[in-house]
Every structure is written in structure tokens, then in C-alpha cells.
Coordinates of C-alpha atoms and ligand atoms in Angstrom, one line a residue:
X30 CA 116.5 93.8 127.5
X31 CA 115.1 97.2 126.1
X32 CA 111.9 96.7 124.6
X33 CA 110.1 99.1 122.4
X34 CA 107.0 100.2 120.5
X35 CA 106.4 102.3 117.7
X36 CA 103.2 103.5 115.7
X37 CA 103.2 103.7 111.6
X38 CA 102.1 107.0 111.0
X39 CA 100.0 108.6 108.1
X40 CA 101.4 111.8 106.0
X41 CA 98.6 114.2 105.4
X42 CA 102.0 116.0 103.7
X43 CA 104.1 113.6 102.2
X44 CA 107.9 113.1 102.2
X45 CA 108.8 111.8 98.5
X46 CA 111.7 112.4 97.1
X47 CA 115.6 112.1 98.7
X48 CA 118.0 114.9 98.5
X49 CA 121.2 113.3 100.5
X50 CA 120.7 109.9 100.0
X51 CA 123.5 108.9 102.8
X52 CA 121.8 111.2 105.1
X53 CA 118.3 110.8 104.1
X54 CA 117.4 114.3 103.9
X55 CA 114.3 114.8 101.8
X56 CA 113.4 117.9 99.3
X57 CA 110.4 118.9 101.2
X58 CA 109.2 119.2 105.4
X59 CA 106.2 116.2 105.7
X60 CA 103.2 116.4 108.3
X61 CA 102.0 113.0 110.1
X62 CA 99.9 111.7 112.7
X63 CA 100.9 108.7 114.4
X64 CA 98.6 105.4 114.4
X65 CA 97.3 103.9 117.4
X66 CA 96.9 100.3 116.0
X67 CA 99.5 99.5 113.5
X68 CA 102.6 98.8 115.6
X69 CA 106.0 97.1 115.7
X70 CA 107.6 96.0 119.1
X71 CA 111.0 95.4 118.9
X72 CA 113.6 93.5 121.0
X73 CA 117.5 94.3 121.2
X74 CA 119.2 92.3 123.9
X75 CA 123.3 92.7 123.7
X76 CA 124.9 89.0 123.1
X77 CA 128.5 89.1 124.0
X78 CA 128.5 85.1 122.5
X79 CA 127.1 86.0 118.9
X80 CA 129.8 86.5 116.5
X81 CA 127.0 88.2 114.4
X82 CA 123.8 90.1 114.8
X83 CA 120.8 87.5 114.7
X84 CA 117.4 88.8 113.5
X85 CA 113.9 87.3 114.0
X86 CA 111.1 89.2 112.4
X87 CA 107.8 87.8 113.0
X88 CA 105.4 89.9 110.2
X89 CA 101.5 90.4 109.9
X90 CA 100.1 86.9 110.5
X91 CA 103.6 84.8 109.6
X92 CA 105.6 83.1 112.4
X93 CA 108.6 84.2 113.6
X94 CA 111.9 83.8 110.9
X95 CA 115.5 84.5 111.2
X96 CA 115.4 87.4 108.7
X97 CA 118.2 87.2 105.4
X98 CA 118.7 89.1 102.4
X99 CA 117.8 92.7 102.2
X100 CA 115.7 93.1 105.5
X101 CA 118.7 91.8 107.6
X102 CA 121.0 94.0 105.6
X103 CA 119.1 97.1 106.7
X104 CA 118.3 96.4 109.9
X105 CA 122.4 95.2 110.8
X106 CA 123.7 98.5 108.8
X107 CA 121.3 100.5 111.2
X108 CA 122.9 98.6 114.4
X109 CA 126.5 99.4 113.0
X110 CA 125.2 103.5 113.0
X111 CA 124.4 103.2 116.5
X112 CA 127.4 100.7 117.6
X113 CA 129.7 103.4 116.3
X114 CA 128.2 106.2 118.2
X115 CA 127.9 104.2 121.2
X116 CA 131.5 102.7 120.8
X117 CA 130.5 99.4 121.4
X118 CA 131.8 95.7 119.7
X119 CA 128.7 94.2 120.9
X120 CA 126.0 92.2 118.6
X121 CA 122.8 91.7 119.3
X122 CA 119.6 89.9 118.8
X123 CA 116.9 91.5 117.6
X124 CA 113.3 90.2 117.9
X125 CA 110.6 92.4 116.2
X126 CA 106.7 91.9 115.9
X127 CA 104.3 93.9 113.5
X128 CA 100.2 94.3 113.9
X129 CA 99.4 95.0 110.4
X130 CA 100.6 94.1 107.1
X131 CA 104.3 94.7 106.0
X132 CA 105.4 96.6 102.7
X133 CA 102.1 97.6 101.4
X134 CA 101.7 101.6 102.1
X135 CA 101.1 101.7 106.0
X136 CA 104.3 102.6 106.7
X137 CA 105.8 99.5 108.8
X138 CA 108.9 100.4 108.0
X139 CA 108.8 103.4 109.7
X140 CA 107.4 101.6 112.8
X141 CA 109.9 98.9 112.5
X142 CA 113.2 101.8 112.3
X143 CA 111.5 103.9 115.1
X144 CA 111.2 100.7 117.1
X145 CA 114.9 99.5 116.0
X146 CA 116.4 103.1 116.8
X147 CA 114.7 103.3 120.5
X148 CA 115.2 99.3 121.7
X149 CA 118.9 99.7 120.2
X150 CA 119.5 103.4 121.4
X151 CA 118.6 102.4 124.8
X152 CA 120.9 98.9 125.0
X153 CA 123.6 100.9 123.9
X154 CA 123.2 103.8 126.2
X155 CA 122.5 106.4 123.7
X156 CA 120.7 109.9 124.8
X157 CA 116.9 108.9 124.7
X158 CA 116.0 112.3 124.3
X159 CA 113.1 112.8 120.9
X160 CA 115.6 114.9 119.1
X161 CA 118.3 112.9 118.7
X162 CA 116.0 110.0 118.6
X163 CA 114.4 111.0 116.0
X164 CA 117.3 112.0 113.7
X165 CA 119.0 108.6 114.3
X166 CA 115.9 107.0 113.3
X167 CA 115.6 109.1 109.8
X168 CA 119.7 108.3 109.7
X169 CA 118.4 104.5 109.0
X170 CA 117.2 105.3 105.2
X171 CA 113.5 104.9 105.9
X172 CA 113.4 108.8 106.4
X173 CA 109.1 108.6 108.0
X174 CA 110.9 106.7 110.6
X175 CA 111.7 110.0 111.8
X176 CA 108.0 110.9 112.8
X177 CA 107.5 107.9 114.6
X178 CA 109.9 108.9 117.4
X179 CA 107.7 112.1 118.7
X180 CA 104.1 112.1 120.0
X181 CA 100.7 112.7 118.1
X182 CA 100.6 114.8 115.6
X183 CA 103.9 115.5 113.8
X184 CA 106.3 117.5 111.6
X185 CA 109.3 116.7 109.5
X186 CA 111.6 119.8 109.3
X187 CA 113.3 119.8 105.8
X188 CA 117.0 120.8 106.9
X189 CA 120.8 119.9 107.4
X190 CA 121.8 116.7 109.1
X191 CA 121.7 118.4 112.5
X192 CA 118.3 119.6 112.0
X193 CA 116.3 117.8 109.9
X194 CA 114.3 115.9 112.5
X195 CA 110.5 115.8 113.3
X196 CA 108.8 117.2 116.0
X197 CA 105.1 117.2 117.9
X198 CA 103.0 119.5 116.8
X199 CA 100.0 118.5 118.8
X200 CA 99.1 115.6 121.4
X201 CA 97.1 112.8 120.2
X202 CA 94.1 114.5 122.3
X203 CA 94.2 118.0 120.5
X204 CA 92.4 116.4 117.6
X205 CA 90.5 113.2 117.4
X206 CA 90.9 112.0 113.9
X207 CA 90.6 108.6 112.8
X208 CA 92.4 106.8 109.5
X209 CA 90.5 103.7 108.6
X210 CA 92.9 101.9 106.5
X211 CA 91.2 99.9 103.4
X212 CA 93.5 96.8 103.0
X213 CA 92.9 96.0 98.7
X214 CA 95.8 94.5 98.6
X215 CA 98.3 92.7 101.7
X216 CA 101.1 92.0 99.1
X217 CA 104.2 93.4 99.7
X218 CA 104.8 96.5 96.9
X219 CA 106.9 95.5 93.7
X220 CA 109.3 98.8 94.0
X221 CA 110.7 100.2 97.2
X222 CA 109.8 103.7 98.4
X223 CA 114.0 104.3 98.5
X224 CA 114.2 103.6 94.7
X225 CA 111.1 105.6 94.0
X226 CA 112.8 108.7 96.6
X227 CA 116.0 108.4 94.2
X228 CA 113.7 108.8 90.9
X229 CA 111.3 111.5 92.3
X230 CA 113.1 113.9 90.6
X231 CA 113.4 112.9 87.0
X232 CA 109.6 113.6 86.9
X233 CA 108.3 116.5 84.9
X234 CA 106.2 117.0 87.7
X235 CA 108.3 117.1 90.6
X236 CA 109.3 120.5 91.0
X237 CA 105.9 121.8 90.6
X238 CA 104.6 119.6 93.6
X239 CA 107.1 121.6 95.8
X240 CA 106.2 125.0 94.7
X241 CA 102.7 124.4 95.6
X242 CA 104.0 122.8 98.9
X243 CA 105.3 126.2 100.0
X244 CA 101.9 127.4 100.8
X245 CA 100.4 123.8 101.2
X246 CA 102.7 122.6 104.0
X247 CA 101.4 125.5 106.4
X248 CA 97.7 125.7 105.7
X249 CA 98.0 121.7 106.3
X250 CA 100.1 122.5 110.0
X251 CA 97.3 125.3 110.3
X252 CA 94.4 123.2 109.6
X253 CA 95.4 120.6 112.1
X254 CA 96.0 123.4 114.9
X255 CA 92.8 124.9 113.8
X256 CA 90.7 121.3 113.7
X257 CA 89.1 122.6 110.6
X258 CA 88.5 119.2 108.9
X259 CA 87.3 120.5 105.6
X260 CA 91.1 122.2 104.8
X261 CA 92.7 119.6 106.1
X262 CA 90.9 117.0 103.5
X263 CA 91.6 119.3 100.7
X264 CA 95.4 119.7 100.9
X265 CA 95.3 116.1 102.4
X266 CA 93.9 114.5 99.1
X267 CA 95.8 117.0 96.9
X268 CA 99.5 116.3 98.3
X269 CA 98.5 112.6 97.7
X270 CA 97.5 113.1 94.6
X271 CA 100.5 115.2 93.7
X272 CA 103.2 112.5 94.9
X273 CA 101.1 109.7 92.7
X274 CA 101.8 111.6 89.7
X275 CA 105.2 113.2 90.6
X276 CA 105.8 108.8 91.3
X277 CA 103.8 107.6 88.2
X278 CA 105.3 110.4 85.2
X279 CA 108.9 109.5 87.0
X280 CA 111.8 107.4 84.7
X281 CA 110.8 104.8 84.4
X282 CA 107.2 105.5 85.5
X283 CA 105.8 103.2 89.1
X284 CA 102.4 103.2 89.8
X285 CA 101.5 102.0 93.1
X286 CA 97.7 102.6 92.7
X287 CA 95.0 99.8 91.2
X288 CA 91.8 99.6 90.6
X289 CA 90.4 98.9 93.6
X290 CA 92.8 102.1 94.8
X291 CA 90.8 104.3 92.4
X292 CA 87.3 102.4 93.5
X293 CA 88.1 103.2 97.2
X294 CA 88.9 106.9 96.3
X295 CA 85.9 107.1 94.4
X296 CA 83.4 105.9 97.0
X297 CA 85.1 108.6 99.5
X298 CA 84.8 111.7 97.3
X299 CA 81.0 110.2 96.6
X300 CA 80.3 109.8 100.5
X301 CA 81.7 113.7 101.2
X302 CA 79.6 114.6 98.3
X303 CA 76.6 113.7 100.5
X304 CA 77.7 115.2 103.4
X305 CA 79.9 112.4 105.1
X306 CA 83.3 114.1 105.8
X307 CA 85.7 111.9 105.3
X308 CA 89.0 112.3 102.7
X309 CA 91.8 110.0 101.6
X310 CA 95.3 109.3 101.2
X311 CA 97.9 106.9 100.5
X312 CA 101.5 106.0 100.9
X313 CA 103.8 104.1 98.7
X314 CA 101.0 100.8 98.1
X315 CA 97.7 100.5 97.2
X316 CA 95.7 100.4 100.5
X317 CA 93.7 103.7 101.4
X318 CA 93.6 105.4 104.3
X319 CA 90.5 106.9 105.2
X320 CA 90.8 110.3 107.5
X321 CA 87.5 111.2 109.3
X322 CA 87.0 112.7 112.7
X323 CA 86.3 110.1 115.7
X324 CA 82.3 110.8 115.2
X325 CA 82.3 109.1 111.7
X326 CA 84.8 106.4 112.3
X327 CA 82.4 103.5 112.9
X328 CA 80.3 105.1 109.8
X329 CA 83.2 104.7 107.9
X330 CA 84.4 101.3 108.4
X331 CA 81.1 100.5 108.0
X332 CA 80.6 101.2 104.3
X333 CA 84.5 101.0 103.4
X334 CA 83.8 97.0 104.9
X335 CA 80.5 97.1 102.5
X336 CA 82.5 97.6 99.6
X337 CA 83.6 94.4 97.0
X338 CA 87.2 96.0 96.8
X339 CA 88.2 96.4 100.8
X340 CA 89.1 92.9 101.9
X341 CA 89.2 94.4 105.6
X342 CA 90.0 97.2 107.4
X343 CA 92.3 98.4 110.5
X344 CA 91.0 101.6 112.4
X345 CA 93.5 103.6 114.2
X346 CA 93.3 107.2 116.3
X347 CA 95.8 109.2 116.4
X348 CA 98.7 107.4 118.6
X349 CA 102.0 108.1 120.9
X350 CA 105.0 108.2 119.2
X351 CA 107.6 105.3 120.2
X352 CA 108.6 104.6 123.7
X353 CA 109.9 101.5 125.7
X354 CA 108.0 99.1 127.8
X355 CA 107.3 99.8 131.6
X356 CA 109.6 96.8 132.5
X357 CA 112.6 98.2 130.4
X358 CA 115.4 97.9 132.5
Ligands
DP6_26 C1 104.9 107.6 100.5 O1 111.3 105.8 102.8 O2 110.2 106.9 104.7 O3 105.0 106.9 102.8 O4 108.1 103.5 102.5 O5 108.2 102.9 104.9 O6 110.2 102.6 103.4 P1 109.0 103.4 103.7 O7 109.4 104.8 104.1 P2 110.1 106.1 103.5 O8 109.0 106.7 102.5 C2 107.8 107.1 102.9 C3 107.0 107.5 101.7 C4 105.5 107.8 101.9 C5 105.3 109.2 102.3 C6 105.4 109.6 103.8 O9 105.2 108.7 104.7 O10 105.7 110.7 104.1

């Protein structure tokens, strides 16, 4: 029974916006580091006796459930990709497990794919290579999925089907940055990154965030090589910005910050103001994720923990990209 892990990651670049929707190619290449902390392991054991695939999903702090509806829908139309390739009838039964909070902007869903795409790959035989790994995972719609597959610090290449995959740009040890996430809010977000992706585009905004991306995305991959924190915070919070606005002047408008989203931001650009480097970003929810180098981290949860708005916080380093268990089979 092939058993997997896989790390949410953090964008410093951001993917928003879906060019190919039935191939989940995005507009734009994306730059991530993987989290240490906030994991999914995942399950697939083939079940020639199941007439069906069966799905147990046991979220942040919920017991185990046989998953319905939507979730199951994604998860079994994922399976049927890599069925096909493999040639194989067989169901399965999947049995996943998250560390952190599901659906609210720390990206479980591209732990959960990454974690679906490696367990699966590896019951059906597949090539286990990170290439072709990480393709199938962006192939399962939830396109960050793809930058959960390689190891540390990460890129997204904006291409064709064949080659629009991510890649590691650094190990987790060239660079030892921290993201503090400030949990404001563990409900799960009212609109869906994949609707949002489709509607990127009607925004007024939208074609201006990728023109400044063309020098943004390598001063970011620069920045990171270099270690040079300050850069790396400026094009960090001004890509985050960018895909708020690109997702909040979009038809119909979706706002994903709220107030204690704007609190948290505030106290951050107060603390670098006195010398505390520290930036943020955030993903499609309302949580913020606090980048600082390892020195500050404990500084930083410190005072994010101190403030009314943060009802707790999850430190991560920068993590491994997905892989199976020792005793994989
Ligand atoms: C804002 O469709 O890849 O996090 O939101 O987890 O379903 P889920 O994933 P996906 O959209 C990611 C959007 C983003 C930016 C990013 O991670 O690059």
C-alpha cells in the first residue's frame, strides 16, 4: 500500500489565472517554497472487490469521513487520469490525513493532489520520476499541486502541456526562511481558487500584473539564489498585492481578504519599519503568511500570537517536496 507525503507550499510569485482550463496551464510561471509542517499523507491501496473508488478524508481536527459531493468528484476524476495512463480497471481506496486547516489559503489542496498523484502513481506503476510527477499532479486542476512534487525551493514553468511543470530551484538548506502562518480565520473560503482562475481575466487589472511579472518573476528566482531577503520581501508583498486586486476588480468582484487580513498586514509592514525583517503574503483565504529568515521566526510568532486578530499560528521552514514512506512497498 503506497503511502505518501506532501508539503503545502507558499508562492512568493503567484499562479492566478488559467489559460487551458482542461490542462491547467496558467498565464504566468509561479515561484514556491515548500512547507515543512503543513502536510497531507495519503493512502491508495488497489481493491479488486470495490465496484467504486471509496474515499476517507480525515481534515484539520475532524475524524475520518467517507468523502461525497465535490471533494470525491475531484479526487475519483484525478484516479480515472492515472487509471487511463496506467491501463488499469482497478479502484481504490484512498485514505488521506491533513495537519493544518483545509480550504482557507494554505494551499491543502495542493498537498492533498501531490499526495493523491505520488500514492496513486506509485500503485499503478507510473514513472516516479519529478517531471512527470509533477505534470500529472498540475493535470488534476489544482495547478500549485505541481510545486509540491519537487524539493525546496521551486519554480512553475509557464508552457505547453509537455512542459509546463515545476522544478527545484534550491534545496530546503540553501536558504533558511521561515513562513509563520497567522490563522484569522479556519473556515473554509466561500469561492474556489478554480472559479476565481477562470475570472482572473475579466479584471481590468489583470494584464498589467503580468507585464510587471516579466521582470518581477526573475528578480524574485534571483533574490532567492542570492538570499537577499530585502528583494525578495518587496516583490513577495507586491505580487500578493497584485493578484488581490487582479481577484477583487474581477466580474463579479471576490475578496478573500478581511479585516483582521489587513490588521495582520499592517502589524508586518509596522514591525519591518522598525527594523524586524519580516514581509507577507497570501493565497486564496484570509490567513497570512509571515516570511522571515530562521533568526526571527520565534520573534515572529511571538508578536503575530500577541495580536487580538491571530487565533494561532503554524511555523513551517522550508520543506521536501512529496515522497513515499520508507515502508512503501
Ligand atoms: C492563490 O488552483 O493551484 O494559492 O487554491 O489550492 O485549489 P488551490 O490551488 P490552485 O490555486 C492556487 C492559487 C494561489 C496562488 C499560488 O499558490 O500560486
Amino acid at each position: 500500500m503506497p503511502t505518501a507525503v506532501a508539503p503545502a507550499n507558499i508562492a512568493f510569485i503567484k499562479y492566478w489565472g488559467m489559460r487551458d482550463t482542461h490542462a491547467t496551464l496558467p498565464f504566468n510561471g509561479s515561484l514556491s517554497m515548500n512547507l515543512d509542517t503543513c502536510l497531507t499523507t495519503t493512502s491508495v491501496t488497489l481493491d479488486e472487490q470495490l465496484t467504486t473508488d471509496e474515499v476517507i478524508l480525515a481534515m484539520y481536527q475532524q475524524p475520518a469521513t467517507v468523502a461525497t459531493g465535490r471533494p470525491r468528484e475531484r479526487v475519483v476524476a484525478h484516479l480515472d487520469r492515472l487509471r487511463a495512463l496506467a491501463g488499469s480497471p482497478c479502484r481504490v481506496r484512498v485514505q488521506s490525513a491533513n495537519t493544518f486547516p483545509a480550504d482557507a489559503g494554505i494551499a491543502s489542496s495542493a498537498a492533498g493532489f501531490a499526495a493523491l498523484t505520488l500514492a496513486a502513481a506509485a500503485a499503478f506503476g507510473l514513472p516516479l520520476d519529478t517531471p512527470a510527477l509533477s505534470r500529472l499532479a498540475r493535470l488534476s486542476g489544482s495547478g500549485s499541486a505541481a510545486r509540491s512534487i519537487p524539493t525546496g525551493y521551486v519554480e512553475w514553468y509557464n508552457g505547453d502541456d509537455s512542459t509546463s511543470l515545476a522544478a527545484s530551484i534550491a534545496a530546503p538548506e540553501h536558504w533558511d526562511l521561515a513562513d509563520v502562518v497567522a490563522v484569522v480565520d479556519t473556515r473554509p473560503k466561500q469561492v474556489g481558487s478554480a472559479e476565481n482562475h477562470r475570472l482572473a481575466a475579466t479584471s481590468p487589472y489583470f494584464n498589467t500584473r503580468l507585464a510587471e511579472l516579466e521582470p518581477r518573476l526573475p528578480a524574485t528566482r534571483a533574490a532567492i539564489l542570492a538570499r537577499d531577503f530585502e528583494q525578495l520581501a518587496l516583490h513577495t508583498e507586491a505580487d500578493a498585492i497584485a493578484m488581490h486586486v487582479v481577484c477583487m476588480t474581477q466580474t463579479p468582484p471576490s475578496f478573500y481578504w478581511n479585516p483582521a487580513t489587513l490588521a495582520v498586514m499592517a502589524a508586518v509592514r509596522a514591525w519591518r519599519a522598525a527594523g524586524l525583517p519580516a514581509c507577507y503574503t497570501m493565497d486564496a483565504g484570509a490567513n497570512v503568511h509571515v516570511i522571515c529568515e530562521g533568526t526571527y521566526r520565534a520573534e515572529v510568532e511571538r508578536r503575530l500570537q500577541a495580536l487580538p486578530e491571530v487565533q494561532f499560528t503554524i511555523a513551517n521552514r522550508v520543506g521536501a517536496g512529496a515522497r513515499l514512506l520508507p515502508d512503501t512497498p
